[in-house]
Amino acid sequence: MAGDFKCNLAWCFLLWVSFVSVFAIGEYDGKSIVLATEMSSIPHKQARRKLDDVGGSISIDCGLPGELEYIDRETQIHYVSDSKYINTGRNHNISDKFISETLQETYENVRSFPEGKRNCYKLNHPEGRNTIYLIRASFMYGNYDGLNQLPKFNLYMGVNLWDSVTFKNSSHVVTKEILHVPVKDEIYVCLENTDMGTPFISALELRHFHNSSYRTKSGSLLLYQRLDFGSTTNKTVRFNEDSFDRIWLPYNLPEYYTPLSTSFAVDTTNKTEYELPSAVMKTAVTPRDSSSLEFQFETGDPTLEFYVYMHFAEIEELQENERREFNITVNGNLWHKSLIPNYLHSTTIFGEQSIRGSKLMFSMHKQQSSTLPPIINAIEIYIGKDFLQAPTDEEDG
Ligand SMILES: *[C@@H]1O[C@H](CO)[C@@H](O)[C@H](O)[C@H]1NC(C)=O
Ligand SMILES: *[C@@H]1O[C@H](CO)[C@@H](O)[C@H](O)[C@H]1NC(C)=O
Ligand SMILES: *[C@@H]1O[C@H](CO)[C@@H](O)[C@H](O)[C@H]1NC(C)=O
Ligand SMILES: *[C@@H]1O[C@H](CO)[C@@H](O)[C@H](O)[C@H]1NC(C)=O
Ligand SMILES: *[C@@H]1O[C@H](CO)[C@@H](O)[C@H](O)[C@H]1NC(C)=O
Ligand SMILES: *[C@@H]1O[C@H](CO)[C@@H](O)[C@H](O)[C@H]1NC(C)=O
């Protein structure tokens, strides 16, 4: 399903996002589950040191044959083959037609599952249970089977339906990401055949987060949007600029706004618990001819519960007679009464309460005492999801 993102007053634009609004808890078919083999320890190579520093990670290039491993030329992330995490399925290369200089290596091969209704990867999370992990599954069809037919299948986290996976075309990269606090010692990521083509997967990644960030009352958080406003490079930002390997999409608006940026780093000496990448925080947007910054997302589903994290940092060196102060409202309700961003230091505004609505309308209004219009550097929007944490999901087959 597509949601569009546009503004009302200050500026207008559209953004297609792929997410699925059906999050029913699926039936568990214990008989069809395929157990993965025991996982052995991952080799520790220097390229992974920084990810390891934040508490360990797993980076799997699904469908990479045997015991192969490599360091990705772009991200310097150390990927390993999936042979230790699953013992079903088949390796395939995608069609040469889709391989290019710019295509990330993880998409060059896939593991497909022509047999069984459900096939599961078993991940032993390196930092144990009751702490927060980012889990990201990525898919690109690339006509790996020569059939030129886009499959459609379901992705599960253990017994819980996480999302369904659909493609617009053969080179469409679909990424599903979730922030999840496991209560058990392993995480099962499963692909379910829904009789609409053979399930497959390109990459599976697990990252450990700082314990205190991204906590909600509800269970897990499905990523809806993670945007880097005012990007000067038009490039996505991830590891190693982002030590948690969140992926930030550049967002530039064509008119009615001014991108701002600084050559100084943000949060160099004093990181917040969110450990925001300086590359994301050193750019922002501000309205050109308005004292309000307003934008909205068409979520298309009034029942979903959204959790929003807005990230601000002052990046202009203000004169003594200058001041930037604004309030923030969401769907017309006051969310934050007065925000004065700190110079080169991040502030994250997070709503404990979820927001519902077929639209999410964000407004930032300049306060009377303020001489400058509002800014915003980055935003993250998640969908809250309560997963059942069944005590014995994979064993009773
Ligand atoms: C996939 O591509 C690699 C590298 O080009 C090659 O070595 C391998 O034999 C190919 N595998 C299959 C199943 O075609
Ligand atoms: C993380 O925080 C929660 C709640 O504050 C606590 O129960 C849990 O033990 C913490 N986990 C770790 C690994 O510190
Ligand atoms: C494939 O789909 C993606 C996502 O909708 C789109 O950005 C891309 O331009 C499409 N590519 C082709 C070759 O149609
Ligand atoms: C970023 O993309 C926009 C829109 O496609 C383009 O106008 C702009 O020149 C690009 N900027 C850079 C630095 O590449
Ligand atoms: C460091 O961060 C804390 C909490 O985010 C903040 O209160 C403090 O002012 C910051 N110190 C400096 C020197 O920026
Ligand atoms: C936010 O600030 C604007 C400008 O001062 C004011 O008109 C508006 O009432 C404020 N919004 C809320 C909900 O307090």
Tab-separated table of C-alpha atoms and ligand atoms in Angstrom:
chain	number	residue	atom	x	y	z
A	1	MET	CA	0.000	0.000	0.000
A	2	ALA	CA	1.215	3.469	-0.700
A	3	GLY	CA	0.982	6.452	1.542
A	4	ASP	CA	1.720	9.895	0.329
A	5	PHE	CA	3.484	12.610	2.153
A	6	LYS	CA	2.684	16.196	1.393
A	7	CYS	CA	2.340	19.546	3.008
A	8	ASN	CA	-0.479	21.973	3.245
A	9	LEU	CA	0.792	25.511	3.681
A	10	ALA	CA	4.489	25.932	3.440
A	11	TRP	CA	5.407	23.418	0.797
A	12	CYS	CA	3.966	20.492	-1.093
A	13	PHE	CA	5.368	17.268	-2.329
A	14	LEU	CA	4.621	13.598	-2.731
A	15	LEU	CA	6.493	10.584	-1.551
A	16	TRP	CA	5.611	6.982	-2.172
A	17	VAL	CA	6.278	4.654	0.650
A	18	SER	CA	5.800	0.965	0.685
A	19	PHE	CA	4.195	-0.402	3.754
A	20	VAL	CA	1.343	-2.693	4.394
A	21	SER	CA	-1.456	-1.788	6.670
A	22	VAL	CA	-2.647	-5.291	7.422
A	23	PHE	CA	-1.136	-6.460	10.659
A	24	ALA	CA	-3.453	-9.216	11.715
A	25	ILE	CA	-1.952	-11.954	13.811
A	26	GLY	CA	-1.570	-14.928	11.531
A	27	GLU	CA	-2.453	-18.513	12.226
A	28	TYR	CA	0.475	-20.601	13.224
A	29	ASP	CA	0.936	-23.802	11.303
A	30	GLY	CA	3.341	-25.738	13.496
A	31	LYS	CA	3.714	-28.611	11.065
A	32	SER	CA	5.054	-26.616	8.178
A	33	ILE	CA	7.785	-24.866	10.056
A	34	VAL	CA	11.325	-25.751	9.074
A	35	LEU	CA	13.913	-25.561	11.773
A	36	ALA	CA	17.129	-23.791	11.058
A	37	THR	CA	20.408	-25.223	12.138
A	38	GLU	CA	22.262	-24.024	15.205
A	39	MET	CA	24.068	-20.833	14.675
A	40	SER	CA	27.756	-20.706	15.357
A	41	SER	CA	29.675	-17.640	16.338
A	42	ILE	CA	30.284	-14.971	13.745
A	43	PRO	CA	33.846	-14.140	12.872
A	44	HIS	CA	34.955	-10.816	14.270
A	45	LYS	CA	36.704	-8.810	11.623
A	46	GLN	CA	38.015	-5.320	11.936
A	47	ALA	CA	35.425	-3.868	9.560
A	48	ARG	CA	32.739	-4.838	12.007
A	49	ARG	CA	34.377	-3.301	15.001
A	50	LYS	CA	32.224	-0.242	15.103
A	51	LEU	CA	28.975	-2.195	14.833
A	52	ASP	CA	30.322	-4.535	17.480
A	53	ASP	CA	31.063	-1.569	19.698
A	54	VAL	CA	27.387	-0.801	19.964
A	55	GLY	CA	26.635	-4.304	21.117
A	56	GLY	CA	26.996	-6.713	18.257
A	57	SER	CA	25.247	-7.249	14.994
A	58	ILE	CA	24.496	-9.883	12.379
A	59	SER	CA	24.747	-9.103	8.660
A	60	ILE	CA	23.634	-11.891	6.353
A	61	ASP	CA	23.805	-11.891	2.573
A	62	CYS	CA	21.103	-14.473	1.884
A	63	GLY	CA	21.905	-16.928	-0.905
A	64	LEU	CA	25.653	-16.381	-0.757
A	65	PRO	CA	27.028	-19.908	-1.321
A	66	GLY	CA	28.800	-21.983	1.326
A	67	GLU	CA	30.881	-20.186	3.906
A	68	LEU	CA	31.586	-17.119	1.784
A	69	GLU	CA	31.861	-13.723	3.406
A	70	TYR	CA	32.979	-10.280	2.276
A	71	ILE	CA	33.219	-6.650	3.254
A	72	ASP	CA	30.787	-4.443	1.368
A	73	ARG	CA	32.740	-1.865	-0.647
A	74	GLU	CA	30.298	0.955	0.040
A	75	THR	CA	29.333	0.463	3.696
A	76	GLN	CA	32.333	-1.563	4.929
A	77	ILE	CA	29.833	-3.896	6.596
A	78	HIS	CA	30.995	-7.482	6.907
A	79	TYR	CA	28.392	-9.805	5.360
A	80	VAL	CA	28.376	-13.547	5.845
A	81	SER	CA	26.557	-16.310	4.006
A	82	ASP	CA	23.272	-17.544	5.468
A	83	SER	CA	24.353	-21.192	5.594
A	84	LYS	CA	24.699	-21.072	9.405
A	85	TYR	CA	21.259	-19.618	9.940
A	86	ILE	CA	19.037	-21.798	7.765
A	87	ASN	CA	19.224	-25.200	6.102
A	88	THR	CA	16.420	-24.972	3.603
A	89	GLY	CA	16.031	-23.151	0.311
A	90	ARG	CA	18.229	-22.645	-2.741
A	91	ASN	CA	20.857	-20.137	-3.780
A	92	HIS	CA	20.338	-18.119	-6.937
A	93	ASN	CA	22.069	-15.275	-8.689
A	94	ILE	CA	19.827	-12.525	-9.976
A	95	SER	CA	19.775	-11.906	-13.721
A	96	ASP	CA	22.892	-10.106	-15.060
A	97	LYS	CA	20.564	-7.495	-16.458
A	98	PHE	CA	20.002	-6.102	-12.963
A	99	ILE	CA	23.589	-6.096	-11.764
A	100	SER	CA	25.242	-2.701	-11.896
A	101	GLU	CA	28.009	-0.680	-10.273
A	102	THR	CA	25.535	0.996	-7.949
A	103	LEU	CA	23.655	-2.126	-6.873
A	104	GLN	CA	24.623	-3.211	-3.381
A	105	GLU	CA	26.292	-6.614	-3.426
A	106	THR	CA	23.718	-8.157	-1.071
A	107	TYR	CA	21.155	-7.990	-3.889
A	108	GLU	CA	23.245	-9.956	-6.391
A	109	ASN	CA	22.063	-13.267	-4.984
A	110	VAL	CA	18.995	-14.506	-3.128
A	111	ARG	CA	17.822	-17.568	-1.254
A	112	SER	CA	14.477	-18.856	-2.494
A	113	PHE	CA	12.096	-21.294	-0.838
A	114	PRO	CA	10.223	-23.407	-3.371
A	115	GLU	CA	9.460	-26.015	-0.691
A	116	GLY	CA	7.470	-25.742	2.522
A	117	LYS	CA	4.879	-23.236	3.564
A	118	ARG	CA	7.135	-21.500	6.070
A	119	ASN	CA	10.912	-21.312	6.129
A	120	CYS	CA	12.673	-19.642	9.026
A	121	TYR	CA	15.999	-18.028	9.771
A	122	LYS	CA	17.104	-18.481	13.359
A	123	LEU	CA	19.099	-15.626	14.824
A	124	ASN	CA	20.665	-15.780	18.246
A	125	HIS	CA	20.793	-12.158	19.182
A	126	PRO	CA	24.229	-11.306	20.446
A	127	GLU	CA	23.233	-9.175	23.424
A	128	GLY	CA	20.553	-11.423	24.857
A	129	ARG	CA	16.887	-10.760	25.443
A	130	ASN	CA	15.054	-7.752	26.848
A	131	THR	CA	17.006	-5.171	24.959
A	132	ILE	CA	16.128	-3.456	21.726
A	133	TYR	CA	17.155	-4.679	18.265
A	134	LEU	CA	16.693	-3.351	14.783
A	135	ILE	CA	15.860	-6.178	12.393
A	136	ARG	CA	15.862	-5.451	8.674
A	137	ALA	CA	14.935	-7.796	5.850
A	138	SER	CA	15.626	-6.749	2.257
A	139	PHE	CA	14.375	-8.121	-1.024
A	140	MET	CA	15.031	-7.547	-4.715
A	141	TYR	CA	13.631	-9.998	-7.264
A	142	GLY	CA	16.022	-9.313	-10.164
A	143	ASN	CA	14.338	-12.114	-12.163
A	144	TYR	CA	16.541	-14.613	-10.311
A	145	ASP	CA	14.360	-17.541	-11.450
A	146	GLY	CA	14.059	-16.423	-15.081
A	147	LEU	CA	10.259	-16.510	-14.798
A	148	ASN	CA	9.762	-12.734	-14.912
A	149	GLN	CA	6.945	-13.038	-12.405
A	150	LEU	CA	6.933	-10.914	-9.264
A	151	PRO	CA	6.043	-13.051	-6.242
A	152	LYS	CA	4.045	-11.930	-3.224
A	153	PHE	CA	4.556	-13.515	0.180
A	154	ASN	CA	4.443	-12.875	3.915
A	155	LEU	CA	7.175	-12.062	6.374
A	156	TYR	CA	6.831	-13.317	9.963
A	157	MET	CA	8.579	-12.613	13.210
A	158	GLY	CA	8.175	-15.983	14.901
A	159	VAL	CA	4.416	-16.634	14.965
A	160	ASN	CA	3.472	-13.038	14.251
A	161	LEU	CA	2.761	-11.611	10.833
A	162	TRP	CA	5.263	-8.797	10.387
A	163	ASP	CA	4.333	-7.581	6.916
A	164	SER	CA	3.648	-8.773	3.414
A	165	VAL	CA	6.208	-8.363	0.680
A	166	THR	CA	5.182	-7.121	-2.767
A	167	PHE	CA	7.144	-5.611	-5.630
A	168	LYS	CA	6.504	-2.929	-8.217
A	169	ASN	CA	9.095	-4.323	-10.652
A	170	SER	CA	12.135	-6.586	-10.817
A	171	SER	CA	14.603	-3.939	-9.610
A	172	HIS	CA	12.382	-2.636	-6.810
A	173	VAL	CA	14.246	-3.002	-3.514
A	174	VAL	CA	11.811	-3.694	-0.673
A	175	THR	CA	13.057	-3.228	2.866
A	176	LYS	CA	11.148	-4.134	6.013
A	177	GLU	CA	12.467	-2.928	9.290
A	178	ILE	CA	11.344	-3.344	12.859
A	179	LEU	CA	12.562	-2.316	16.295
A	180	HIS	CA	11.885	-5.251	18.537
A	181	VAL	CA	12.590	-6.348	22.100
A	182	PRO	CA	12.815	-10.147	22.071
A	183	VAL	CA	11.753	-11.999	25.207
A	184	LYS	CA	13.395	-15.225	24.082
A	185	ASP	CA	16.982	-16.103	23.317
A	186	GLU	CA	16.473	-16.375	19.597
A	187	ILE	CA	14.597	-14.558	16.898
A	188	TYR	CA	12.927	-16.460	14.061
A	189	VAL	CA	12.399	-14.552	10.844
A	190	CYS	CA	10.141	-16.573	8.564
A	191	LEU	CA	8.917	-16.366	4.986
A	192	GLU	CA	5.460	-17.724	4.256
A	193	ASN	CA	4.342	-18.951	0.874
A	194	THR	CA	0.873	-17.542	0.138
A	195	ASP	CA	0.477	-19.361	-3.200
A	196	MET	CA	1.433	-16.220	-5.094
A	197	GLY	CA	4.933	-17.159	-6.132
A	198	THR	CA	8.030	-18.520	-4.415
A	199	PRO	CA	9.263	-16.527	-1.388
A	200	PHE	CA	12.868	-15.365	-1.420
A	201	ILE	CA	15.120	-13.004	0.528
A	202	SER	CA	18.226	-10.954	-0.317
A	203	ALA	CA	19.575	-9.808	3.042
A	204	LEU	CA	18.865	-10.013	6.736
A	205	GLU	CA	20.435	-7.668	9.269
A	206	LEU	CA	20.237	-7.355	13.015
A	207	ARG	CA	21.553	-4.407	14.991
A	208	HIS	CA	21.590	-3.717	18.687
A	209	PHE	CA	20.351	-0.363	19.985
A	210	HIS	CA	21.056	1.604	23.074
A	211	ASN	CA	18.658	0.261	25.671
A	212	SER	CA	16.909	3.459	26.638
A	213	SER	CA	16.117	4.866	23.204
A	214	TYR	CA	12.995	3.994	21.196
A	215	ARG	CA	11.040	2.567	24.085
A	216	THR	CA	7.284	2.547	23.814
A	217	LYS	CA	4.443	1.124	25.820
A	218	SER	CA	3.482	-1.036	22.904
A	219	GLY	CA	5.709	-3.889	21.799
A	220	SER	CA	7.528	-3.368	18.533
A	221	LEU	CA	7.926	-0.509	16.104
A	222	LEU	CA	7.601	-0.992	12.349
A	223	LEU	CA	9.474	1.608	10.373
A	224	TYR	CA	7.201	3.891	8.362
A	225	GLN	CA	9.500	6.822	7.509
A	226	ARG	CA	13.020	7.899	8.402
A	227	LEU	CA	13.918	11.133	6.641
A	228	ASP	CA	16.962	13.372	6.536
A	229	PHE	CA	15.668	16.854	5.722
A	230	GLY	CA	17.723	19.255	3.634
A	231	SER	CA	20.316	16.688	2.539
A	232	THR	CA	23.047	18.317	0.449
A	233	THR	CA	24.309	15.046	-1.028
A	234	ASN	CA	21.043	13.297	-2.011
A	235	LYS	CA	22.550	10.152	-0.510
A	236	THR	CA	21.158	7.784	2.056
A	237	VAL	CA	23.024	7.856	5.352
A	238	ARG	CA	23.684	4.609	7.219
A	239	PHE	CA	26.633	2.836	8.871
A	240	ASN	CA	29.253	3.969	9.573
A	241	GLU	CA	27.998	7.534	9.776
A	242	ASP	CA	25.109	6.058	11.754
A	243	SER	CA	26.656	3.822	14.377
A	244	PHE	CA	23.349	1.902	14.760
A	245	ASP	CA	23.084	1.474	10.956
A	246	ARG	CA	19.696	3.135	10.670
A	247	ILE	CA	19.059	4.083	7.029
A	248	TRP	CA	18.093	7.734	6.530
A	249	LEU	CA	16.574	8.773	3.215
A	250	PRO	CA	17.529	12.198	1.914
A	251	TYR	CA	14.616	14.521	1.617
A	252	ASN	CA	14.764	17.655	-0.396
A	253	LEU	CA	11.813	19.799	-1.219
A	254	PRO	CA	11.613	21.607	-4.488
A	255	GLU	CA	10.165	24.975	-3.469
A	256	TYR	CA	8.805	27.055	-0.621
A	257	TYR	CA	11.593	26.018	1.688
A	258	THR	CA	15.249	26.707	2.200
A	259	PRO	CA	17.692	23.916	2.945
A	260	LEU	CA	20.144	24.781	5.700
A	261	SER	CA	23.449	23.131	6.420
A	262	THR	CA	26.564	23.658	8.439
A	263	SER	CA	30.111	22.491	7.928
A	264	PHE	CA	30.441	21.860	11.666
A	265	ALA	CA	29.664	18.456	13.112
A	266	VAL	CA	26.647	18.004	15.381
A	267	ASP	CA	26.876	16.142	18.714
A	268	THR	CA	30.601	15.511	18.409
A	269	THR	CA	31.458	15.530	22.082
A	270	ASN	CA	28.095	14.844	23.603
A	271	LYS	CA	25.930	12.255	21.899
A	272	THR	CA	22.335	11.832	22.963
A	273	GLU	CA	20.935	8.371	23.615
A	274	TYR	CA	19.695	8.314	19.995
A	275	GLU	CA	23.270	8.647	18.682
A	276	LEU	CA	22.077	10.608	15.684
A	277	PRO	CA	24.504	10.792	12.790
A	278	SER	CA	26.066	14.190	12.307
A	279	ALA	CA	25.594	13.838	8.542
A	280	VAL	CA	21.816	13.818	9.121
A	281	MET	CA	21.686	16.478	11.836
A	282	LYS	CA	23.892	19.034	10.097
A	283	THR	CA	21.233	19.637	7.450
A	284	ALA	CA	17.704	20.940	7.934
A	285	VAL	CA	14.870	22.756	6.227
A	286	THR	CA	13.122	25.977	7.111
A	287	PRO	CA	10.176	27.703	5.401
A	288	ARG	CA	11.130	30.443	2.961
A	289	ASP	CA	8.307	32.957	3.319
A	290	SER	CA	6.305	31.676	6.199
A	291	SER	CA	6.502	31.595	9.975
A	292	SER	CA	5.151	28.036	9.985
A	293	LEU	CA	6.616	24.752	8.835
A	294	GLU	CA	3.853	22.297	8.054
A	295	PHE	CA	3.686	18.881	6.465
A	296	GLN	CA	1.480	15.859	6.533
A	297	PHE	CA	1.482	12.167	5.807
A	298	GLU	CA	-1.505	10.428	4.298
A	299	THR	CA	-1.420	7.203	6.239
A	300	GLY	CA	-4.565	5.826	4.679
A	301	ASP	CA	-5.527	3.890	7.787
A	302	PRO	CA	-7.114	5.509	10.854
A	303	THR	CA	-6.540	2.450	13.066
A	304	LEU	CA	-2.749	2.394	12.968
A	305	GLU	CA	-0.850	3.740	15.969
A	306	PHE	CA	2.052	5.952	15.037
A	307	TYR	CA	5.033	6.855	17.178
A	308	VAL	CA	6.994	9.888	16.083
A	309	TYR	CA	10.533	11.008	16.867
A	310	MET	CA	11.490	14.467	15.619
A	311	HIS	CA	15.121	15.497	15.731
A	312	PHE	CA	16.254	19.119	15.949
A	313	ALA	CA	19.569	20.940	16.166
A	314	GLU	CA	20.330	24.577	15.558
A	315	ILE	CA	22.808	24.785	12.710
A	316	GLU	CA	22.931	28.532	12.181
A	317	GLU	CA	25.140	30.604	14.396
A	318	LEU	CA	22.601	33.038	15.805
A	319	GLN	CA	23.415	36.655	16.516
A	320	GLU	CA	22.604	38.106	19.894
A	321	ASN	CA	19.424	39.671	18.645
A	322	GLU	CA	18.272	36.463	16.949
A	323	ARG	CA	16.157	33.749	18.465
A	324	ARG	CA	14.502	30.593	17.156
A	325	GLU	CA	11.619	29.299	19.196
A	326	PHE	CA	8.573	27.381	18.026
A	327	ASN	CA	5.812	25.103	19.163
A	328	ILE	CA	4.897	21.755	17.607
A	329	THR	CA	1.399	20.458	17.026
A	330	VAL	CA	0.370	17.081	15.652
A	331	ASN	CA	-3.099	16.785	14.155
A	332	GLY	CA	-3.878	20.133	15.783
A	333	ASN	CA	-2.949	19.039	19.294
A	334	LEU	CA	-0.143	20.741	21.111
A	335	TRP	CA	2.784	18.347	21.222
A	336	HIS	CA	5.575	20.551	22.435
A	337	LYS	CA	4.956	24.053	23.745
A	338	SER	CA	8.303	25.650	23.215
A	339	LEU	CA	11.382	24.348	21.520
A	340	ILE	CA	14.637	26.273	21.201
A	341	PRO	CA	17.078	23.998	19.347
A	342	ASN	CA	20.587	23.945	20.824
A	343	TYR	CA	23.463	24.998	18.637
A	344	LEU	CA	25.100	21.853	17.169
A	345	HIS	CA	23.446	19.660	19.770
A	346	SER	CA	20.457	17.395	19.080
A	347	THR	CA	17.129	17.438	20.809
A	348	THR	CA	14.671	14.620	20.152
A	349	ILE	CA	10.974	15.232	20.692
A	350	PHE	CA	9.103	11.995	21.190
A	351	GLY	CA	5.425	11.435	21.978
A	352	GLU	CA	4.785	8.767	24.601
A	353	GLN	CA	1.235	8.468	23.340
A	354	SER	CA	0.621	7.022	19.925
A	355	ILE	CA	-1.087	9.125	17.282
A	356	ARG	CA	-3.897	7.767	15.182
A	357	GLY	CA	-5.445	9.144	12.068
A	358	SER	CA	-5.660	8.701	8.343
A	359	LYS	CA	-3.449	11.787	8.262
A	360	LEU	CA	-0.566	12.876	10.404
A	361	MET	CA	-0.330	16.649	10.281
A	362	PHE	CA	2.731	18.273	11.768
A	363	SER	CA	2.913	22.025	12.334
A	364	MET	CA	5.673	24.087	13.812
A	365	HIS	CA	4.812	27.714	14.541
A	366	LYS	CA	7.235	30.509	15.253
A	367	GLN	CA	6.634	32.014	18.680
A	368	GLN	CA	6.135	35.707	19.254
A	369	SER	CA	9.516	36.200	20.866
A	370	SER	CA	11.220	34.387	18.001
A	371	THR	CA	12.912	36.211	15.144
A	372	LEU	CA	13.529	33.106	13.031
A	373	PRO	CA	11.158	30.531	11.517
A	374	PRO	CA	11.097	26.883	12.705
A	375	ILE	CA	13.505	24.244	11.417
A	376	ILE	CA	13.528	20.480	11.344
A	377	ASN	CA	16.564	18.257	10.752
A	378	ALA	CA	15.120	14.735	10.723
A	379	ILE	CA	12.040	12.686	11.536
A	380	GLU	CA	11.302	9.052	12.264
A	381	ILE	CA	7.800	7.632	12.204
A	382	TYR	CA	7.024	4.108	13.368
A	383	ILE	CA	3.880	2.019	13.585
A	384	GLY	CA	3.343	0.430	16.995
A	385	LYS	CA	2.683	-3.283	16.885
A	386	ASP	CA	1.901	-5.650	19.702
A	387	PHE	CA	3.409	-9.015	18.956
A	388	LEU	CA	2.298	-12.096	20.774
A	389	GLN	CA	5.318	-13.580	22.456
A	390	ALA	CA	4.297	-17.211	22.355
A	391	PRO	CA	6.394	-19.380	24.652
A	392	THR	CA	6.940	-22.250	22.216
A	393	ASP	CA	6.573	-21.221	18.653
A	394	GLU	CA	9.130	-23.079	16.623
A	395	GLU	CA	9.603	-26.257	18.591
A	396	ASP	CA	6.146	-27.833	18.413
A	397	GLY	CA	6.251	-28.922	14.786
B	1	LIG	C1	26.633	-16.856	-9.220
B	1	LIG	O1	27.630	-15.908	-9.589
B	1	LIG	C2	28.912	-16.230	-9.096
B	1	LIG	C3	29.839	-15.073	-9.395
B	1	LIG	O2	29.617	-14.549	-10.665
B	1	LIG	C4	29.381	-17.533	-9.728
B	1	LIG	O3	30.659	-17.863	-9.228
B	1	LIG	C5	28.378	-18.615	-9.339
B	1	LIG	O4	28.737	-19.828	-9.985
B	1	LIG	C6	26.978	-18.226	-9.742
B	1	LIG	N1	26.050	-19.180	-9.143
B	1	LIG	C7	25.075	-19.743	-9.819
B	1	LIG	C8	24.178	-20.680	-9.054
B	1	LIG	O5	24.878	-19.495	-10.993
B	2	LIG	C1	16.774	-2.408	29.310
B	2	LIG	O1	15.795	-1.619	29.983
B	2	LIG	C2	14.733	-2.378	30.531
B	2	LIG	C3	13.705	-1.412	31.082
B	2	LIG	O2	14.294	-0.287	31.661
B	2	LIG	C4	15.274	-3.338	31.575
B	2	LIG	O3	14.218	-4.122	32.070
B	2	LIG	C5	16.293	-4.258	30.904
B	2	LIG	O4	16.866	-5.100	31.855
B	2	LIG	C6	17.392	-3.434	30.252
B	2	LIG	N1	18.265	-4.335	29.501
B	2	LIG	C7	19.576	-4.242	29.550
B	2	LIG	C8	20.325	-5.243	28.738
B	2	LIG	O5	20.157	-3.378	30.172
B	3	LIG	C1	10.771	0.063	-10.114
B	3	LIG	O1	9.979	0.469	-9.016
B	3	LIG	C2	10.575	1.432	-8.193
B	3	LIG	C3	9.665	1.645	-7.004
B	3	LIG	O2	8.385	1.969	-7.386
B	3	LIG	C4	10.820	2.706	-8.997
B	3	LIG	O3	11.453	3.673	-8.181
B	3	LIG	C5	11.692	2.400	-10.183
B	3	LIG	O4	11.836	3.551	-10.990
B	3	LIG	C6	11.104	1.257	-11.002
B	3	LIG	N1	12.069	0.864	-12.010
B	3	LIG	C7	11.715	0.613	-13.253
B	3	LIG	C8	12.816	0.185	-14.142
B	3	LIG	O5	10.564	0.712	-13.628
B	4	LIG	C1	19.344	16.381	-5.411
B	4	LIG	O1	18.183	15.987	-6.130
B	4	LIG	C2	17.425	17.099	-6.608
B	4	LIG	C3	16.136	16.568	-7.213
B	4	LIG	O2	16.363	15.433	-7.968
B	4	LIG	C4	18.263	17.882	-7.604
B	4	LIG	O3	17.526	19.005	-8.046
B	4	LIG	C5	19.530	18.353	-6.908
B	4	LIG	O4	20.373	19.011	-7.845
B	4	LIG	C6	20.275	17.192	-6.309
B	4	LIG	N1	21.371	17.703	-5.508
B	4	LIG	C7	22.580	17.161	-5.513
B	4	LIG	C8	23.596	17.777	-4.631
B	4	LIG	O5	22.862	16.207	-6.225
B	5	LIG	C1	25.135	17.188	26.858
B	5	LIG	O1	23.887	16.503	26.745
B	5	LIG	C2	23.000	16.725	27.813
B	5	LIG	C3	21.791	15.841	27.617
B	5	LIG	O2	21.456	15.693	26.272
B	5	LIG	C4	22.644	18.210	27.884
B	5	LIG	O3	21.779	18.452	28.957
B	5	LIG	C5	23.928	19.018	28.048
B	5	LIG	O4	23.635	20.386	28.015
B	5	LIG	C6	24.918	18.702	26.936
B	5	LIG	N1	26.181	19.362	27.182
B	5	LIG	C7	26.813	20.094	26.252
B	5	LIG	C8	28.136	20.669	26.651
B	5	LIG	O5	26.333	20.299	25.151
B	6	LIG	C1	1.530	27.595	18.590
B	6	LIG	O1	2.071	28.878	18.399
B	6	LIG	C2	1.270	29.739	17.588
B	6	LIG	C3	2.051	31.012	17.372
B	6	LIG	O2	2.433	31.568	18.617
B	6	LIG	C4	-0.074	29.982	18.252
B	6	LIG	O3	-0.890	30.789	17.430
B	6	LIG	C5	-0.749	28.624	18.459
B	6	LIG	O4	-1.959	28.821	19.186
B	6	LIG	C6	0.166	27.688	19.226
B	6	LIG	N1	-0.494	26.383	19.224
B	6	LIG	C7	-0.902	25.781	20.339
B	6	LIG	C8	-1.659	24.506	20.174
B	6	LIG	O5	-0.672	26.238	21.441
